[in-house]
Coordinates of C-alpha atoms and ligand atoms in Angstrom, one line a residue:
M1 CA 9.9 1.5 -17.8
M2 CA 11.2 2.4 -14.5
K3 CA 11.0 -0.2 -12.1
G4 CA 10.9 0.0 -7.9
Q5 CA 12.3 -2.2 -5.7
V6 CA 10.2 -3.3 -2.7
L7 CA 11.9 -4.3 0.3
E8 CA 11.5 -6.6 3.2
P9 CA 12.2 -4.7 6.5
A10 CA 12.9 -7.6 8.5
T11 CA 15.5 -8.8 6.2
G12 CA 16.4 -5.9 4.1
G13 CA 16.1 -8.1 0.9
V14 CA 14.2 -7.4 -1.9
L15 CA 10.4 -8.5 -1.9
A16 CA 9.5 -7.6 -4.8
E17 CA 9.9 -5.3 -8.1
V18 CA 6.8 -2.9 -9.2
P19 CA 6.9 -0.9 -12.3
W20 CA 6.6 3.0 -12.0
A21 CA 3.7 4.6 -13.3
T22 CA 4.5 7.2 -16.3
A23 CA 2.7 10.2 -16.8
A24 CA 0.9 8.5 -19.7
D25 CA -0.2 5.9 -17.3
V26 CA -1.5 8.3 -14.9
D27 CA -3.6 9.8 -17.8
D28 CA -4.8 6.4 -18.6
A29 CA -5.9 5.3 -15.3
V30 CA -7.9 8.9 -14.8
R31 CA -9.8 7.9 -18.2
R32 CA -10.6 4.9 -17.2
A33 CA -11.9 5.9 -13.7
A34 CA -14.0 8.6 -15.5
L35 CA -15.4 6.2 -17.9
A36 CA -16.3 3.8 -15.4
Q37 CA -17.4 6.2 -12.9
R38 CA -20.3 7.3 -15.4
E39 CA -22.0 4.1 -15.3
W40 CA -21.3 3.5 -11.4
S41 CA -22.6 6.8 -10.2
R42 CA -26.0 5.9 -12.1
A43 CA -26.1 2.1 -11.5
D44 CA -28.9 0.9 -9.0
P45 CA -27.8 1.9 -5.5
A46 CA -28.8 -1.6 -4.3
H47 CA -26.4 -3.0 -7.1
R48 CA -23.3 -0.7 -5.8
A49 CA -24.2 -2.0 -2.1
E50 CA -24.0 -5.5 -2.9
V51 CA -20.6 -4.8 -4.7
M52 CA -19.3 -3.1 -1.5
I53 CA -20.7 -6.4 0.4
A54 CA -18.9 -8.7 -2.0
I55 CA -15.6 -6.5 -1.7
A56 CA -15.9 -7.0 2.0
E57 CA -16.1 -10.8 1.7
A58 CA -13.6 -11.1 -0.8
V59 CA -10.9 -9.3 1.5
R60 CA -12.1 -11.6 4.1
A61 CA -11.6 -14.8 2.1
E62 CA -8.1 -13.5 0.9
A63 CA -7.2 -12.0 4.5
E64 CA -4.6 -14.6 5.5
E65 CA -2.5 -13.7 2.4
L66 CA -3.0 -10.0 2.3
A67 CA -2.0 -10.0 6.1
R68 CA 1.3 -11.8 5.3
L69 CA 1.9 -9.8 2.5
E70 CA 1.4 -6.5 4.7
A71 CA 3.5 -8.1 7.6
R72 CA 6.3 -9.0 5.4
N73 CA 6.1 -5.3 3.3
V74 CA 5.6 -3.1 6.3
G75 CA 7.4 -5.3 9.2
M76 CA 4.3 -5.6 11.0
P77 CA 3.4 -8.1 13.4
I78 CA 1.2 -10.5 12.0
A79 CA -1.2 -10.6 14.7
D80 CA -1.5 -6.5 14.0
A81 CA -1.8 -7.4 10.0
R82 CA -4.4 -9.7 10.5
G83 CA -6.5 -7.0 12.9
A84 CA -5.5 -4.5 10.0
M85 CA -7.1 -6.8 7.2
A86 CA -10.2 -7.2 9.2
G87 CA -10.6 -3.7 9.5
V88 CA -10.2 -3.3 5.7
A89 CA -13.2 -5.8 5.3
S90 CA -15.3 -3.9 7.8
T91 CA -14.5 -0.7 6.2
F92 CA -16.1 -1.9 3.0
R93 CA -18.9 -3.6 4.8
Y94 CA -19.6 -0.3 6.8
Y95 CA -19.7 1.8 3.8
S96 CA -21.8 -0.7 1.9
A97 CA -24.9 1.3 3.6
T98 CA -23.7 4.4 1.6
P99 CA -25.3 3.9 -1.7
E100 CA -28.8 3.7 -0.3
R101 CA -28.4 6.3 2.7
L102 CA -26.8 8.8 1.1
L103 CA -29.7 11.0 1.9
G104 CA -30.4 14.7 0.6
S105 CA -33.0 16.7 2.0
T106 CA -36.0 18.8 1.3
I107 CA -36.4 22.3 2.5
P108 CA -39.4 24.8 3.0
V109 CA -39.0 27.2 0.3
S110 CA -41.9 29.5 -1.2
G111 CA -43.0 29.4 -4.6
G112 CA -41.8 25.8 -5.2
L113 CA -40.0 22.8 -3.9
D114 CA -36.3 22.7 -2.7
M115 CA -34.0 19.5 -2.4
T116 CA -30.5 18.8 -2.1
F117 CA -28.3 16.1 -3.3
H118 CA -24.9 14.7 -2.5
E119 CA -23.2 14.5 -6.1
P120 CA -20.1 12.3 -6.3
F121 CA -17.0 14.5 -7.4
G122 CA -16.3 12.2 -10.4
V123 CA -12.8 10.9 -10.5
V124 CA -10.8 11.5 -7.1
G125 CA -7.0 11.0 -6.3
L126 CA -5.8 9.1 -3.2
I127 CA -2.2 8.9 -1.9
T128 CA -1.3 7.1 0.9
P129 CA 1.7 6.4 3.3
W130 CA 3.6 3.3 4.5
N131 CA 3.1 2.6 8.1
Y132 CA -0.8 1.1 7.7
P133 CA -1.2 0.9 3.9
L134 CA -3.9 -1.1 3.2
S135 CA -6.2 0.6 6.3
I136 CA -5.1 4.0 5.3
A137 CA -5.7 3.4 1.7
T138 CA -9.4 1.8 2.4
W139 CA -10.4 4.6 4.9
K140 CA -10.5 6.8 1.6
V141 CA -11.2 3.9 -1.2
A142 CA -14.4 2.7 0.4
P143 CA -16.3 6.1 1.4
A144 CA -15.1 7.4 -2.2
L145 CA -16.4 4.4 -4.2
A146 CA -19.6 4.3 -2.3
A147 CA -20.4 7.5 -2.9
G148 CA -20.5 6.8 -6.6
N149 CA -16.5 8.4 -7.6
G150 CA -14.2 6.6 -9.8
V151 CA -10.5 6.5 -7.7
V152 CA -7.0 6.5 -8.7
L153 CA -4.8 5.6 -5.5
K154 CA -1.0 6.1 -5.4
P155 CA 0.6 4.1 -2.6
S156 CA 3.6 4.6 -1.0
E157 CA 6.5 3.6 -3.1
L158 CA 7.7 1.4 -0.3
T159 CA 4.5 -0.5 0.3
P160 CA 2.3 -0.9 -3.1
L161 CA 2.1 -4.5 -2.9
T162 CA -1.3 -5.0 -0.8
A163 CA -3.0 -1.9 -2.8
L164 CA -1.9 -3.8 -6.1
E165 CA -3.7 -6.8 -4.7
L166 CA -6.9 -5.0 -3.7
Q167 CA -7.1 -3.4 -7.3
R168 CA -7.4 -7.3 -8.6
I169 CA -9.8 -8.1 -5.9
V170 CA -12.2 -5.4 -6.3
V171 CA -12.8 -6.2 -9.7
E172 CA -13.5 -10.1 -8.8
A173 CA -16.0 -9.0 -6.6
G174 CA -18.1 -7.2 -9.3
L175 CA -16.3 -3.5 -9.4
P176 CA -16.7 -2.4 -13.0
E177 CA -13.1 -2.7 -14.6
G178 CA -11.5 0.8 -14.5
L179 CA -13.3 2.2 -11.8
F180 CA -10.4 1.5 -9.1
N181 CA -7.2 2.1 -10.5
V182 CA -3.6 1.9 -8.5
V183 CA -0.5 4.0 -10.1
V184 CA 3.0 3.2 -7.9
G185 CA 6.1 5.4 -7.9
P186 CA 7.3 7.9 -5.9
G187 CA 5.4 11.1 -4.4
D188 CA 7.4 13.2 -6.6
P189 CA 6.5 12.7 -9.6
V190 CA 3.6 10.4 -9.4
G191 CA 1.8 11.7 -6.4
Q192 CA 2.3 15.1 -8.2
M193 CA 0.5 14.2 -11.2
L194 CA -2.6 13.1 -9.3
V195 CA -2.5 16.5 -7.6
D196 CA -2.1 18.3 -10.9
H197 CA -4.6 16.4 -13.1
P198 CA -7.5 18.7 -14.2
D199 CA -9.7 15.7 -14.3
I200 CA -9.0 14.8 -10.6
R201 CA -11.3 16.9 -8.6
K202 CA -10.7 15.8 -4.9
V203 CA -7.3 14.6 -3.3
G204 CA -7.4 12.4 -0.3
F205 CA -3.9 12.2 1.5
T206 CA -2.6 10.7 4.2
G207 CA 1.3 11.7 5.3
S208 CA 3.7 14.1 6.8
T209 CA 2.7 17.5 7.4
A210 CA 5.3 18.7 5.0
V211 CA 3.7 16.8 2.2
G212 CA 0.2 17.7 3.1
R213 CA 1.2 21.1 3.0
T214 CA 2.6 21.1 -0.3
I215 CA -0.4 19.4 -1.7
A216 CA -2.7 22.0 0.0
R217 CA -0.6 24.8 -1.6
Q218 CA -0.9 23.2 -5.0
A219 CA -4.7 22.2 -4.4
G220 CA -5.4 25.9 -3.8
D221 CA -4.3 27.2 -7.1
R222 CA -7.1 25.0 -8.7
L223 CA -9.3 25.3 -5.7
K224 CA -9.1 21.2 -5.9
R225 CA -10.9 19.8 -2.5
V226 CA -8.3 18.2 -0.1
T227 CA -8.7 16.1 3.1
L228 CA -5.5 15.7 5.1
E229 CA -4.8 13.4 7.9
L230 CA -1.2 14.1 8.5
G231 CA 1.4 14.0 11.3
G232 CA 1.2 14.1 15.5
K233 CA 2.9 14.4 18.7
S234 CA 0.2 12.9 20.7
A235 CA 0.1 12.9 24.8
A236 CA -1.1 10.8 27.5
L237 CA -1.8 12.3 30.7
V238 CA -1.4 10.0 33.4
F239 CA -3.1 11.2 36.9
A240 CA -1.8 9.5 40.0
D241 CA -5.1 7.9 40.4
A242 CA -5.1 6.0 37.4
D243 CA -4.8 2.4 37.2
L244 CA -0.9 2.8 36.5
Q245 CA 0.1 -0.7 35.5
A246 CA -2.7 -0.3 32.8
A247 CA -1.3 2.7 31.5
A248 CA 2.1 1.8 31.1
A249 CA 1.1 -1.7 29.9
G250 CA -0.9 0.1 27.3
L251 CA 2.4 1.8 25.9
A252 CA 3.1 -1.6 24.3
G253 CA 0.5 -0.7 21.8
G254 CA -0.1 3.0 22.3
V255 CA 3.6 3.8 21.5
F256 CA 5.6 1.0 20.5
G257 CA 2.7 -0.3 18.0
N258 CA 4.0 -0.7 14.7
S259 CA 7.3 0.1 16.0
G260 CA 5.9 3.8 16.8
Q261 CA 5.4 4.2 13.2
D262 CA 1.8 5.7 14.1
C263 CA 0.6 9.2 13.6
C264 CA -1.6 8.8 16.8
A265 CA 1.5 7.1 18.9
R266 CA 1.3 9.0 22.3
S267 CA 5.0 9.6 22.4
R268 CA 4.6 12.1 25.1
V269 CA 3.5 10.7 28.3
F270 CA 2.9 13.0 31.2
V271 CA 2.9 11.7 34.5
E272 CA 1.7 13.1 37.8
R273 CA 4.6 13.6 39.9
P274 CA 3.6 11.4 42.8
A275 CA 3.0 8.7 40.7
M276 CA 6.2 9.0 38.4
E277 CA 8.3 6.2 40.0
E278 CA 5.7 3.7 40.6
F279 CA 4.7 4.4 36.6
L280 CA 8.2 4.2 35.3
A281 CA 8.9 0.9 37.1
Y282 CA 5.8 -0.7 34.9
V283 CA 7.2 1.5 32.0
K284 CA 10.1 -0.6 32.5
E285 CA 8.6 -3.9 32.7
T286 CA 6.3 -3.4 29.5
T287 CA 9.6 -2.3 27.8
A288 CA 11.6 -5.1 28.7
A289 CA 8.9 -7.5 28.1
M290 CA 8.1 -6.2 24.5
R291 CA 8.9 -9.2 21.9
V292 CA 10.6 -7.9 19.0
G293 CA 11.7 -10.2 16.2
D294 CA 10.4 -12.0 12.8
P295 CA 6.9 -10.2 11.8
L296 CA 5.8 -13.6 10.9
D297 CA 6.2 -15.0 14.1
E298 CA 2.8 -15.2 15.8
N299 CA 4.1 -14.0 19.2
T300 CA 5.8 -10.9 17.8
Q301 CA 4.8 -7.5 19.5
M302 CA 7.0 -5.4 17.4
G303 CA 8.7 -5.7 14.0
P304 CA 11.7 -3.6 12.3
L305 CA 11.2 0.0 11.3
I306 CA 10.2 0.5 7.4
S307 CA 13.8 1.3 6.1
Q308 CA 17.5 2.3 7.2
R309 CA 16.8 5.6 6.6
Q310 CA 14.0 5.8 9.1
R311 CA 16.2 3.4 11.3
E312 CA 18.8 6.4 11.3
R313 CA 16.1 9.3 11.9
V314 CA 15.2 7.5 15.1
A315 CA 18.8 6.7 16.2
S316 CA 19.9 10.6 15.5
Y317 CA 16.7 11.6 17.9
V318 CA 17.7 9.4 20.5
S319 CA 21.5 10.2 20.5
Q320 CA 20.7 13.3 21.5
A321 CA 18.5 12.6 24.3
P322 CA 18.7 11.0 28.1
V323 CA 17.9 7.3 27.7
L324 CA 16.4 5.7 30.9
F325 CA 16.1 2.2 29.4
E326 CA 15.7 0.3 26.3
G327 CA 14.3 -3.1 25.5
S328 CA 15.8 -5.5 22.8
A329 CA 15.9 -5.9 19.3
P330 CA 17.7 -8.0 16.7
D331 CA 21.1 -7.2 15.4
G332 CA 20.2 -7.5 11.8
P333 CA 20.0 -7.5 8.9
G334 CA 16.9 -5.4 8.8
F335 CA 15.9 -2.2 9.9
W336 CA 15.6 -3.1 13.8
Y337 CA 15.5 -0.7 16.6
P338 CA 14.6 -1.5 20.2
P339 CA 11.8 0.1 22.4
T340 CA 13.3 3.1 23.9
V341 CA 12.2 5.3 26.8
L342 CA 13.8 8.9 27.7
H343 CA 13.7 10.3 30.9
P344 CA 13.8 13.2 31.9
V345 CA 13.3 15.6 28.8
D346 CA 12.6 19.0 28.5
D347 CA 9.5 19.6 26.5
D348 CA 11.3 21.5 24.1
H349 CA 14.0 18.9 23.3
P350 CA 13.6 17.9 19.7
A351 CA 12.8 14.4 20.9
A352 CA 9.7 16.1 22.6
R353 CA 8.5 18.3 20.0
D354 CA 9.1 16.4 16.9
E355 CA 7.5 13.2 15.1
I356 CA 10.0 10.5 15.5
F357 CA 7.9 8.0 13.9
G358 CA 9.8 5.3 16.0
P359 CA 9.6 3.3 18.9
V360 CA 10.7 5.9 21.3
V361 CA 8.5 7.4 23.8
C362 CA 9.3 10.7 26.2
V363 CA 8.2 10.6 30.0
L364 CA 7.7 14.2 31.6
P365 CA 6.6 15.0 35.0
F366 CA 3.6 17.3 35.9
D367 CA 2.4 19.0 39.0
S368 CA -1.1 20.2 38.2
E369 CA -4.0 19.6 35.9
D370 CA -3.7 22.8 34.2
E371 CA -0.1 22.9 33.7
A372 CA -0.5 19.0 32.2
V373 CA -3.1 20.3 29.7
R374 CA -1.2 23.5 28.6
R375 CA 2.1 21.5 27.8
A376 CA 0.0 18.8 26.1
N377 CA -1.5 21.5 23.9
D378 CA 1.9 23.2 23.4
T379 CA 2.6 21.6 20.0
S380 CA 1.8 22.3 16.2
Y381 CA 0.0 18.8 15.9
G382 CA -3.2 17.6 17.5
L383 CA -4.2 14.4 16.3
A384 CA -4.6 12.0 19.3
G385 CA -4.3 11.8 22.7
S386 CA -5.2 9.8 26.3
I387 CA -6.5 10.6 29.7
W388 CA -5.4 8.3 32.3
S389 CA -7.6 9.0 35.7
H390 CA -10.4 7.5 37.5
D391 CA -12.0 10.9 38.1
G392 CA -14.5 10.5 35.2
A393 CA -15.5 14.3 35.5
R394 CA -11.9 15.2 35.5
A395 CA -11.4 13.1 32.4
L396 CA -13.8 14.6 30.3
R397 CA -13.3 18.2 31.5
I398 CA -9.4 17.3 30.0
A399 CA -10.8 16.0 27.1
R400 CA -12.9 18.9 26.2
A401 CA -9.6 20.9 26.6
M402 CA -7.2 19.2 24.8
E403 CA -6.8 20.5 21.2
A404 CA -6.8 17.0 19.4
G405 CA -9.2 15.3 17.1
A406 CA -9.3 11.7 18.6
L407 CA -9.0 11.4 22.3
A408 CA -9.5 8.3 24.5
V409 CA -9.8 7.9 28.2
N410 CA -8.0 5.2 30.1
S411 CA -7.2 3.6 26.7
Y412 CA -4.9 4.3 23.8
S413 CA -7.5 3.5 21.1
S414 CA -8.0 5.9 18.4
V415 CA -9.7 4.4 15.4
R416 CA -12.8 3.0 14.8
V417 CA -14.4 2.4 11.3
N418 CA -17.7 3.9 13.0
T419 CA -16.3 7.2 14.6
P420 CA -14.7 10.4 12.8
F421 CA -10.8 10.3 12.8
G422 CA -8.7 13.2 12.0
G423 CA -6.3 16.3 13.5
F424 CA -6.5 19.8 15.1
K425 CA -3.9 22.3 13.7
D426 CA -1.1 20.6 12.0
S427 CA -2.5 17.2 12.1
G428 CA -5.0 17.9 9.0
L429 CA -7.9 19.1 7.5
G430 CA -11.3 17.5 7.4
R431 CA -12.2 13.9 8.9
E432 CA -12.1 10.5 7.6
L433 CA -14.3 7.3 9.0
G434 CA -17.4 7.5 10.4
P435 CA -20.8 8.1 9.3
D436 CA -20.0 11.3 7.4
A437 CA -16.9 10.0 5.5
P438 CA -18.6 9.6 2.4
L439 CA -19.8 13.5 2.2
A440 CA -15.9 14.6 2.0
Y441 CA -16.3 12.5 -1.4
T442 CA -19.3 14.4 -2.5
E443 CA -20.4 18.1 -3.6
L444 CA -23.5 19.4 -2.2
K445 CA -26.2 20.3 -4.7
N446 CA -29.2 22.5 -4.4
V447 CA -32.3 22.2 -7.0
F448 CA -35.3 24.3 -6.8
V449 CA -38.3 23.4 -8.7
K450 CA -40.8 26.3 -9.6
T451 CA -44.5 24.9 -8.8
Ligands
NDP501 P1 5.0 11.1 3.3 O1 4.3 12.6 3.4 O2 6.6 11.4 2.9 O3 4.3 10.3 2.1 C1 3.3 10.1 2.2 C2 2.8 9.9 0.6 O4 2.7 11.1 0.1 C3 3.4 8.6 -0.1 O5 2.8 8.1 -1.0 C4 4.5 9.5 -0.8 O6 5.1 8.7 -1.8 C5 3.6 10.8 -1.2 N1 4.3 12.0 -1.4 C6 5.4 12.3 -1.3 N2 5.7 13.6 -1.6 C7 4.9 13.9 -2.3 C8 4.5 15.1 -3.4 N3 5.0 15.9 -3.2 N4 3.1 15.2 -3.6 C9 2.5 14.1 -3.8 N5 2.7 13.0 -2.9 C10 4.0 13.1 -2.5 O7 5.0 10.5 4.6 P2 5.3 9.1 5.1 O8 4.8 7.9 3.9 O9 6.8 9.0 5.3 O10 4.3 8.5 6.0 C11 4.9 8.9 7.5 C12 3.9 10.3 7.9 O11 2.6 10.1 7.5 C13 4.3 10.7 9.0 O12 4.5 12.0 9.4 C14 3.2 10.3 9.9 O13 2.6 11.2 10.8 C15 2.2 10.5 8.8 N6 0.9 9.7 8.7 C16 -0.5 10.3 9.2 C17 -1.6 9.7 9.8 C18 -3.1 10.4 9.7 O14 -3.7 9.6 9.4 N7 -2.7 11.6 10.4 C19 -1.5 8.3 9.3 C20 -0.4 7.5 8.9 C21 1.0 8.6 8.8 P3 6.1 7.9 -1.9 O15 6.5 8.2 -0.1 O16 5.9 6.9 -2.4 O17 7.4 8.9 -2.4

């Protein structure tokens, strides 16, 4: 049996060894999920709601251990990991409403009665990345289970540990054995097996745009349903009338958060030219004040990158670009990289166009509202964005004009369990979270009854 080593990015040492799933293991997981799903989809909706609540409570009870594990495996600061685990519990709680409220409709027709049902797919396959492992998995797992499906989840091979804990927790909380399965291993072949499996009817994926395209292509051959949450190169537009200090201070979370390994990172910050000097002074303060270090230290704001490979990728972008200033980072061992500000940068520079997925922000001047919107939209991505201004009408006008799925005014926030999340253009297909997420894990059925 092949085993994968799971590393601790803050030290570069081995945190765990996890067996990789074989094709037979994947088959077995799908079969078990299909078997359990038949019972689950017919169980009393009130019972299914109770189980979802019990999972939320069980996650809450183990939140500290889960947060520490996530912090060590991802390199995420413990304070952020605690927030992430609270979010995981909230997500299960929020979708506990689904089993009893997945309502169909009746439609006036002639000659009979007509009604609709939201039917679960059966077994769905979920494939997730390493940056927020349990959070992103839960955004899919909770609505999929709540809508009556069985689930096979393939987490990133770099960060499978909290998903494996969740597999134990859900059964202890009362979810039928076999309904939720975790299979570990590389995207190719283990993720591929889920995409190809004839009994998996829907794939929910979060990851890079390149892999998302491959999955969509392969799923298309089988007309398999997909939801894709992909990369981003999101913009923040900072106007001269904004609270410049707040806009700059927010970059600690808005682009350096999780070491910039955040699909919503506002890594292009467009600043109205008269405000540039003052804004940069605040950005310098924010960057210098970032506390980069041990993820388990309560005061840490930024940990290491996920891997040596990721560090090399970030360094190669920065080596080609004009660095205005950078913060500090430990020397090593571990995969450290300092928060870094690039300025001036051309919009066409690779650092300003590509998703770097590191703590690197490009600051770019603009002269007019139209120009700012045009340049913000001049990207193949369209995930998130921010508008910083005290002119409410302008902020709303720009929010409507920006080609992105998750926008915020005077804030860098992107994700809430009860609001929809997802991307325009190359940033994805479909939406997660919010009240409609369970619908993405169902097929709509219409039934006519002759009377
Ligand atoms: P990848 O696309 O490389 O991987 C994502 C997942 O897909 C992993 O589990 C990976 O497995 C698996 N995978 C890789 N190749 C295949 C394949 N051919 N078939 C099936 N599965 C496959 O992304 P990363 O893990 O590197 O995550 C970073 C990317 O994710 C960034 O681009 C980021 O923007 C994006 N992202 C998007 C988010 C969003 O909501 N829009 C949120 C978070 C991240 P393994 O890695 O184990 O080989």
